[in-house]
mmCIF file of C-alpha atoms in Angstrom:
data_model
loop_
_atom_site.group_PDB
_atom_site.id
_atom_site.type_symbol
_atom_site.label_atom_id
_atom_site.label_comp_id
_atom_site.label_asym_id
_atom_site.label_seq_id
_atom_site.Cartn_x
_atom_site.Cartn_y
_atom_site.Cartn_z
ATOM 1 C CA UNK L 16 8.925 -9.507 -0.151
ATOM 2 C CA UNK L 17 6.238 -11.574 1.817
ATOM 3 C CA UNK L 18 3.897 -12.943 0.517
ATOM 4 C CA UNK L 19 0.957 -13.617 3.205
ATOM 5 C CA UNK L 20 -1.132 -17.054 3.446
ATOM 6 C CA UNK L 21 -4.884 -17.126 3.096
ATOM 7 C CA UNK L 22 -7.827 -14.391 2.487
ATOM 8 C CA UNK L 23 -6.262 -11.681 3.897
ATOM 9 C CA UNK L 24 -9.086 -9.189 1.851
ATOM 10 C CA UNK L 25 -11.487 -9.501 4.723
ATOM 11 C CA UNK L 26 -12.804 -6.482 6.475
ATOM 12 C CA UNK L 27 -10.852 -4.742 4.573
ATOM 13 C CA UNK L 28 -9.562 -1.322 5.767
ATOM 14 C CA UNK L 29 -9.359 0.609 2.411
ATOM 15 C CA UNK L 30 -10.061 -0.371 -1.099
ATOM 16 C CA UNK L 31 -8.365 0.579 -3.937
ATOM 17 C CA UNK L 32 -10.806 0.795 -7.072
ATOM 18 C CA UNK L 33 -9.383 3.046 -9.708
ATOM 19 C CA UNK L 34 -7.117 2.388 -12.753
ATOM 20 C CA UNK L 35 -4.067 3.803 -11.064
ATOM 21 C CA UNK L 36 -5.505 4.168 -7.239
ATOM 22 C CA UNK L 37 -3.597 5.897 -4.701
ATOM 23 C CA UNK L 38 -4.721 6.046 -0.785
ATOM 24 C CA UNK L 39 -3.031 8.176 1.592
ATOM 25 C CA UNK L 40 -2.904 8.068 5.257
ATOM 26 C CA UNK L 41 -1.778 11.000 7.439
ATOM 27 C CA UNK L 42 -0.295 11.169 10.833
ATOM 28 C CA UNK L 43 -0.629 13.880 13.162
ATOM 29 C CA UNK L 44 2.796 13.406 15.218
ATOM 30 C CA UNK L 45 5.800 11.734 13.245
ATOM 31 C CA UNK L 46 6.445 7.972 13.031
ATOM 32 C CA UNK L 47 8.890 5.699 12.908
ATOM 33 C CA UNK L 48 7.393 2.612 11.462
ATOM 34 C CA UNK L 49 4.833 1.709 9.505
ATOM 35 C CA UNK L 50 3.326 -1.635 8.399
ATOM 36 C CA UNK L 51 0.375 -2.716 6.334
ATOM 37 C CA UNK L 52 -0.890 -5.429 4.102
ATOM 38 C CA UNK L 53 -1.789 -5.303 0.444
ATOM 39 C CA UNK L 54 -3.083 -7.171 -2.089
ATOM 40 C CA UNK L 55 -5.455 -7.676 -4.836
ATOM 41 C CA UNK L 56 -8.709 -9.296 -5.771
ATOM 42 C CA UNK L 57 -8.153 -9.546 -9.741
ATOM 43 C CA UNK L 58 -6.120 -11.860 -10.894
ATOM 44 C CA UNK L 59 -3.630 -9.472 -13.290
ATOM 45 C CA UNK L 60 -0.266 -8.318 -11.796
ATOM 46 C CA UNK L 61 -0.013 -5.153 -9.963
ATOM 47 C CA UNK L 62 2.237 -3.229 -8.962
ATOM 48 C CA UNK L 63 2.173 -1.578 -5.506
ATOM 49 C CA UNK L 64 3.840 1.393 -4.143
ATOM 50 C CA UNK L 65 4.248 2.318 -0.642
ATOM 51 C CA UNK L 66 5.696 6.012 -0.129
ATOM 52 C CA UNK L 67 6.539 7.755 3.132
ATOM 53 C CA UNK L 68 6.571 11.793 3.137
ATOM 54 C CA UNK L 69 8.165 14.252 5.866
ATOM 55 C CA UNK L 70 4.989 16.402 5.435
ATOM 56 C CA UNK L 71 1.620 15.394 6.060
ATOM 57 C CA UNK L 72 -0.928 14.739 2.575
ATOM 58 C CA UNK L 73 1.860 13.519 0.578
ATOM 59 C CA UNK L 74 4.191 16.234 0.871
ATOM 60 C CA UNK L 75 8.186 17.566 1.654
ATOM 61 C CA UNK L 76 10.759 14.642 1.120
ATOM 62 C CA UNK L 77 10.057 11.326 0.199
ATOM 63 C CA UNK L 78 11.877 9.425 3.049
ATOM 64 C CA UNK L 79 11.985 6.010 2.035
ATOM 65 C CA UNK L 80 9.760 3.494 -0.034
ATOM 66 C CA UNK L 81 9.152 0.694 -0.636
ATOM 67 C CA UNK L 82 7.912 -1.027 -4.421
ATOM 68 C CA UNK L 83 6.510 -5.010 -4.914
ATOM 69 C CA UNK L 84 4.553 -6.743 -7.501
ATOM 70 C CA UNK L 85 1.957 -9.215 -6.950
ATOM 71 C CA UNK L 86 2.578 -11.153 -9.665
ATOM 72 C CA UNK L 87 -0.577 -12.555 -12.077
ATOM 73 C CA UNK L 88 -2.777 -15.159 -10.395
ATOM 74 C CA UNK L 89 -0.750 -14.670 -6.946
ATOM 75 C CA UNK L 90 -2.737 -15.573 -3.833
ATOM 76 C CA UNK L 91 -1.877 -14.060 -0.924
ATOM 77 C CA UNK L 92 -1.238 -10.218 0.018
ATOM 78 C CA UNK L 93 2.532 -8.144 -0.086
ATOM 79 C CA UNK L 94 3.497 -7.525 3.755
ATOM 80 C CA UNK L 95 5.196 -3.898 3.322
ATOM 81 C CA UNK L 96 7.302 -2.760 6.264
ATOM 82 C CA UNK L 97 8.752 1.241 6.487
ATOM 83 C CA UNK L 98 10.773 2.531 8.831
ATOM 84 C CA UNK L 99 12.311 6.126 9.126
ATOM 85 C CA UNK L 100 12.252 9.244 11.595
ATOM 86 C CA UNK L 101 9.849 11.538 10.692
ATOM 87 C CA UNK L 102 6.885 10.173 8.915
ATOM 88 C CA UNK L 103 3.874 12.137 8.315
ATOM 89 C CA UNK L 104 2.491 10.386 5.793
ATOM 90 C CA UNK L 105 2.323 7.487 3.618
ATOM 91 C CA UNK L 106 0.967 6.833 0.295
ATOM 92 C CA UNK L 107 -0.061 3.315 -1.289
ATOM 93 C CA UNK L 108 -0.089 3.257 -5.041
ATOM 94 C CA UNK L 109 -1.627 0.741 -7.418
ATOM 95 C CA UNK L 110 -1.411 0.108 -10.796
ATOM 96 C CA UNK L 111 -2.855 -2.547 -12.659
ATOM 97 C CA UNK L 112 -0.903 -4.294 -15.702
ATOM 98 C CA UNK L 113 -4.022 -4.821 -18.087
ATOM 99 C CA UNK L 114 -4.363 -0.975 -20.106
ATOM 100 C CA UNK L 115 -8.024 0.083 -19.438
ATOM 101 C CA UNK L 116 -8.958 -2.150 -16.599
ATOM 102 C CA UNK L 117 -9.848 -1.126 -13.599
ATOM 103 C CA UNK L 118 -7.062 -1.671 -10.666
ATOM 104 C CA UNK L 119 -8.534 -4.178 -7.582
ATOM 105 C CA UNK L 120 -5.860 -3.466 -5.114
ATOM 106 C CA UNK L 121 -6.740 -3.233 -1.443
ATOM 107 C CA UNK L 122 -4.832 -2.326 1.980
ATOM 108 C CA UNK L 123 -5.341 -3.820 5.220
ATOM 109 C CA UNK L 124 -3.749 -3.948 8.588
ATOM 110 C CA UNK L 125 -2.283 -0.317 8.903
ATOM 111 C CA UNK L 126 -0.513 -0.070 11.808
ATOM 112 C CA UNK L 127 2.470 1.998 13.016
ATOM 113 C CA UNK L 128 4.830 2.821 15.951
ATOM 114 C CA UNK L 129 5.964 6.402 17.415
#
């Protein structure tokens, strides 16, 4: 786990916003790698999932993933770092440890490699 320096929750490329929030990004042609930054602007823990799929929208095999937890009052984001043959998608899942409140997570810096 790496846990990133700073305000990385600028210009932010998706926000999470939802009690357990899930985003998921498709690619048209397979990937090998992908990379992105996550973090969170409350200050309860959370845990974050990152999931890659053979299919595209979150479906066929699960190929690898990859699970961290930002602990409570962490500052900083998770660095999370896939790589398999074949990705087609990826989905980032958030769950906040407080019942009832409302998850904060955001993800940033999505890139990836053919």
């Amino acid at each position: 786990m790496k846990i990133l320096p700073g305000n990385c929750s600028e210009n932010v490329l998706h926000s999470l916003n939802y009690p357990y929030a899930s985003v998921l990004f498709n690619f048209s042609t397979p990937v090998k790698t992908v990379s992105l930054v996550s973090g969170d602007y409350g200050e309860d823990q959370d845990t974050i999932s990152v999931t890659a799929y053979s299919g595209e929208n979150g479906s066929g095999e699960i190929i690898t993933s990859q699970t961290l937890v930002l602990e409570e009052d962490a500052s900083g984001c998770l660095e999370f770092n896939l790589e398999a043959e074949g990705i087609r998608s990826v989905i980032v899942f958030g769950e906040s440890s407080i019942e009832g409140h409302n998850n904060t997570i955001f993800t940033d810096n999505l890139s990836f490699c053919r």
